[in-house]
Amino acid sequence: MIKDIIHDPILLAQKSKPATEEDIPIADNLIDTLRANSGRCVGMAANMIGETKRIIVFDDNGKIAEMFNPEIISGKEQFEAEEGCLSLTGTRKTKRYKAIKVKWQNRQFQYRIKNFTGLTAQIIQHEIDHCNGILI
């Protein structure tokens, strides 16, 4: 189900709670909402649709990927980026890594670890910031 996008910075600044198997429908709603906004958005976190759970979805080179309880294990080659956000107006400068290693759970709540680079790494970092209540 396509959900409305939250724009309230107070709600967006709340840290998300760990996701459980009961939260899989939130991931489905996030995927639907990301698809509906694909012309102006490449990633979303659950708090962007009013759910304070550690779930993100993102465009991974043309395929929508989802992560439950993602965390960045390591990052390499920090750089300054300028990013926009569907929940906020304008763009802001921030520090990102060119390459990251991420640990997360898939839809079956099995742990996965993978390296990401380039734009995909940047999107994941932005969405994990949302989970941590950090607004960019």
PDB file of C-alpha atoms in Angstrom:
ATOM      1  CA  MET A   1       0.000   0.000   0.000  1.00  0.00           C
ATOM      2  CA  ILE A   2       1.323   3.429  -0.944  1.00  0.00           C
ATOM      3  CA  LYS A   3       1.745   5.588   2.161  1.00  0.00           C
ATOM      4  CA  ASP A   4       1.988   9.343   2.663  1.00  0.00           C
ATOM      5  CA  ILE A   5       5.476  10.745   3.178  1.00  0.00           C
ATOM      6  CA  ILE A   6       6.197  12.197   6.637  1.00  0.00           C
ATOM      7  CA  HIS A   7       7.685  15.702   6.611  1.00  0.00           C
ATOM      8  CA  ASP A   8       7.700  16.450  10.367  1.00  0.00           C
ATOM      9  CA  PRO A   9      11.361  16.769  11.488  1.00  0.00           C
ATOM     10  CA  ILE A  10      10.437  15.932  15.095  1.00  0.00           C
ATOM     11  CA  LEU A  11       8.999  12.566  14.056  1.00  0.00           C
ATOM     12  CA  LEU A  12      11.843  11.929  11.609  1.00  0.00           C
ATOM     13  CA  ALA A  13      14.446  12.607  14.326  1.00  0.00           C
ATOM     14  CA  GLN A  14      13.228   9.707  16.483  1.00  0.00           C
ATOM     15  CA  LYS A  15      15.489   6.664  16.554  1.00  0.00           C
ATOM     16  CA  SER A  16      13.904   3.554  15.111  1.00  0.00           C
ATOM     17  CA  LYS A  17      13.328   0.348  17.038  1.00  0.00           C
ATOM     18  CA  PRO A  18      14.523  -3.056  15.815  1.00  0.00           C
ATOM     19  CA  ALA A  19      12.282  -4.675  13.209  1.00  0.00           C
ATOM     20  CA  THR A  20      10.732  -8.104  13.741  1.00  0.00           C
ATOM     21  CA  GLU A  21       8.953 -10.573  11.474  1.00  0.00           C
ATOM     22  CA  GLU A  22       5.689  -8.836  12.386  1.00  0.00           C
ATOM     23  CA  ASP A  23       7.002  -5.754  10.560  1.00  0.00           C
ATOM     24  CA  ILE A  24       7.252  -7.373   7.111  1.00  0.00           C
ATOM     25  CA  PRO A  25       4.066  -5.544   5.968  1.00  0.00           C
ATOM     26  CA  ILE A  26       5.886  -2.252   6.664  1.00  0.00           C
ATOM     27  CA  ALA A  27       8.586  -3.305   4.180  1.00  0.00           C
ATOM     28  CA  ASP A  28       5.876  -4.091   1.620  1.00  0.00           C
ATOM     29  CA  ASN A  29       4.380  -0.622   2.118  1.00  0.00           C
ATOM     30  CA  LEU A  30       7.841   0.941   1.795  1.00  0.00           C
ATOM     31  CA  ILE A  31       8.441  -0.875  -1.495  1.00  0.00           C
ATOM     32  CA  ASP A  32       5.063   0.269  -2.860  1.00  0.00           C
ATOM     33  CA  THR A  33       5.741   3.842  -1.742  1.00  0.00           C
ATOM     34  CA  LEU A  34       9.261   3.840  -3.209  1.00  0.00           C
ATOM     35  CA  ARG A  35       7.914   2.575  -6.543  1.00  0.00           C
ATOM     36  CA  ALA A  36       5.237   5.302  -6.509  1.00  0.00           C
ATOM     37  CA  ASN A  37       7.965   7.926  -5.990  1.00  0.00           C
ATOM     38  CA  SER A  38      10.637   6.370  -8.216  1.00  0.00           C
ATOM     39  CA  GLY A  39      10.941   9.487 -10.351  1.00  0.00           C
ATOM     40  CA  ARG A  40      12.176  11.513  -7.383  1.00  0.00           C
ATOM     41  CA  CYS A  41      13.430   9.022  -4.807  1.00  0.00           C
ATOM     42  CA  VAL A  42      15.965   6.141  -4.712  1.00  0.00           C
ATOM     43  CA  GLY A  43      15.610   4.971  -1.114  1.00  0.00           C
ATOM     44  CA  MET A  44      13.303   5.098   1.884  1.00  0.00           C
ATOM     45  CA  ALA A  45      13.365   4.288   5.573  1.00  0.00           C
ATOM     46  CA  ALA A  46      10.301   3.200   7.539  1.00  0.00           C
ATOM     47  CA  ASN A  47      10.121   6.435   9.526  1.00  0.00           C
ATOM     48  CA  MET A  48       9.485   8.281   6.257  1.00  0.00           C
ATOM     49  CA  ILE A  49       6.050   6.612   6.236  1.00  0.00           C
ATOM     50  CA  GLY A  50       5.464   7.023   9.971  1.00  0.00           C
ATOM     51  CA  GLU A  51       6.857   3.695  11.209  1.00  0.00           C
ATOM     52  CA  THR A  52       9.758   3.851  13.680  1.00  0.00           C
ATOM     53  CA  LYS A  53      11.264   0.497  12.708  1.00  0.00           C
ATOM     54  CA  ARG A  54      14.765  -0.252  11.360  1.00  0.00           C
ATOM     55  CA  ILE A  55      13.715  -1.105   7.810  1.00  0.00           C
ATOM     56  CA  ILE A  56      15.060   0.418   4.608  1.00  0.00           C
ATOM     57  CA  VAL A  57      14.376  -0.137   0.918  1.00  0.00           C
ATOM     58  CA  PHE A  58      16.447   1.220  -1.938  1.00  0.00           C
ATOM     59  CA  ASP A  59      17.262   1.039  -5.620  1.00  0.00           C
ATOM     60  CA  ASP A  60      20.211  -1.322  -6.005  1.00  0.00           C
ATOM     61  CA  ASN A  61      21.199  -0.822  -9.646  1.00  0.00           C
ATOM     62  CA  GLY A  62      17.628  -1.066 -10.940  1.00  0.00           C
ATOM     63  CA  LYS A  63      16.362  -3.652  -8.442  1.00  0.00           C
ATOM     64  CA  ILE A  64      14.567  -2.759  -5.215  1.00  0.00           C
ATOM     65  CA  ALA A  65      16.354  -4.213  -2.192  1.00  0.00           C
ATOM     66  CA  GLU A  66      15.207  -4.308   1.416  1.00  0.00           C
ATOM     67  CA  MET A  67      17.079  -4.548   4.702  1.00  0.00           C
ATOM     68  CA  PHE A  68      15.788  -5.225   8.184  1.00  0.00           C
ATOM     69  CA  ASN A  69      17.929  -3.914  11.056  1.00  0.00           C
ATOM     70  CA  PRO A  70      20.812  -2.705   8.866  1.00  0.00           C
ATOM     71  CA  GLU A  71      24.061  -1.509  10.370  1.00  0.00           C
ATOM     72  CA  ILE A  72      27.242  -0.283   8.774  1.00  0.00           C
ATOM     73  CA  ILE A  73      30.194  -2.396   9.907  1.00  0.00           C
ATOM     74  CA  SER A  74      32.889  -0.389   8.137  1.00  0.00           C
ATOM     75  CA  GLY A  75      33.426   2.387   5.628  1.00  0.00           C
ATOM     76  CA  LYS A  76      36.275   3.438   3.335  1.00  0.00           C
ATOM     77  CA  GLU A  77      37.235   6.629   1.507  1.00  0.00           C
ATOM     78  CA  GLN A  78      35.126   9.343   3.073  1.00  0.00           C
ATOM     79  CA  PHE A  79      33.975  12.190   0.825  1.00  0.00           C
ATOM     80  CA  GLU A  80      31.642  15.181   0.967  1.00  0.00           C
ATOM     81  CA  ALA A  81      28.286  14.659  -0.732  1.00  0.00           C
ATOM     82  CA  GLU A  82      25.256  16.843  -1.304  1.00  0.00           C
ATOM     83  CA  GLU A  83      21.943  15.045  -0.842  1.00  0.00           C
ATOM     84  CA  GLY A  84      18.258  15.710  -1.014  1.00  0.00           C
ATOM     85  CA  CYS A  85      15.502  13.879   0.805  1.00  0.00           C
ATOM     86  CA  LEU A  86      11.886  13.169  -0.086  1.00  0.00           C
ATOM     87  CA  SER A  87      10.906  14.084   3.488  1.00  0.00           C
ATOM     88  CA  LEU A  88      12.740  17.441   3.553  1.00  0.00           C
ATOM     89  CA  THR A  89      13.069  20.367   1.158  1.00  0.00           C
ATOM     90  CA  GLY A  90      16.357  21.370  -0.428  1.00  0.00           C
ATOM     91  CA  THR A  91      19.744  19.687  -0.312  1.00  0.00           C
ATOM     92  CA  ARG A  92      22.390  19.434   2.396  1.00  0.00           C
ATOM     93  CA  LYS A  93      26.077  18.591   2.536  1.00  0.00           C
ATOM     94  CA  THR A  94      27.149  15.526   4.461  1.00  0.00           C
ATOM     95  CA  LYS A  95      30.058  13.093   4.763  1.00  0.00           C
ATOM     96  CA  ARG A  96      29.735   9.671   3.172  1.00  0.00           C
ATOM     97  CA  TYR A  97      31.928   6.676   2.435  1.00  0.00           C
ATOM     98  CA  LYS A  98      32.572   5.481  -1.114  1.00  0.00           C
ATOM     99  CA  ALA A  99      32.540   1.854   0.067  1.00  0.00           C
ATOM    100  CA  ILE A 100      30.737   0.289   3.029  1.00  0.00           C
ATOM    101  CA  LYS A 101      30.236  -3.133   4.552  1.00  0.00           C
ATOM    102  CA  VAL A 102      26.691  -3.664   5.855  1.00  0.00           C
ATOM    103  CA  LYS A 103      25.178  -6.302   8.124  1.00  0.00           C
ATOM    104  CA  TRP A 104      21.400  -6.759   8.000  1.00  0.00           C
ATOM    105  CA  GLN A 105      18.607  -9.289   8.092  1.00  0.00           C
ATOM    106  CA  ASN A 106      16.651 -10.375   5.033  1.00  0.00           C
ATOM    107  CA  ARG A 107      12.898 -11.032   4.881  1.00  0.00           C
ATOM    108  CA  GLN A 108      13.426 -14.440   6.524  1.00  0.00           C
ATOM    109  CA  PHE A 109      15.425 -12.665   9.253  1.00  0.00           C
ATOM    110  CA  GLN A 110      18.627 -14.422   8.278  1.00  0.00           C
ATOM    111  CA  TYR A 111      21.771 -12.315   8.707  1.00  0.00           C
ATOM    112  CA  ARG A 112      23.600 -11.109   5.637  1.00  0.00           C
ATOM    113  CA  ILE A 113      26.832  -9.157   5.162  1.00  0.00           C
ATOM    114  CA  LYS A 114      27.779  -7.477   1.906  1.00  0.00           C
ATOM    115  CA  ASN A 115      30.017  -4.729   0.532  1.00  0.00           C
ATOM    116  CA  PHE A 116      28.437  -1.853  -1.383  1.00  0.00           C
ATOM    117  CA  THR A 117      30.067   0.936  -3.385  1.00  0.00           C
ATOM    118  CA  GLY A 118      29.185   4.128  -5.228  1.00  0.00           C
ATOM    119  CA  LEU A 119      25.642   5.460  -5.316  1.00  0.00           C
ATOM    120  CA  THR A 120      24.174   2.333  -3.715  1.00  0.00           C
ATOM    121  CA  ALA A 121      26.505   2.775  -0.720  1.00  0.00           C
ATOM    122  CA  GLN A 122      25.510   6.436  -0.463  1.00  0.00           C
ATOM    123  CA  ILE A 123      21.783   5.613  -0.544  1.00  0.00           C
ATOM    124  CA  ILE A 124      22.164   2.962   2.164  1.00  0.00           C
ATOM    125  CA  GLN A 125      24.078   5.398   4.403  1.00  0.00           C
ATOM    126  CA  HIS A 126      21.349   8.020   3.969  1.00  0.00           C
ATOM    127  CA  GLU A 127      18.586   5.568   4.873  1.00  0.00           C
ATOM    128  CA  ILE A 128      20.463   4.165   7.874  1.00  0.00           C
ATOM    129  CA  ASP A 129      20.859   7.770   9.060  1.00  0.00           C
ATOM    130  CA  HIS A 130      17.055   7.969   8.973  1.00  0.00           C
ATOM    131  CA  CYS A 131      16.872   4.864  11.176  1.00  0.00           C
ATOM    132  CA  ASN A 132      19.224   6.555  13.621  1.00  0.00           C
ATOM    133  CA  GLY A 133      17.157   9.752  13.715  1.00  0.00           C
ATOM    134  CA  ILE A 134      19.755  11.731  11.736  1.00  0.00           C
ATOM    135  CA  LEU A 135      18.256  14.146   9.222  1.00  0.00           C
ATOM    136  CA  ILE A 136      20.205  15.026   6.100  1.00  0.00           C
TER     137      ILE A 136
END
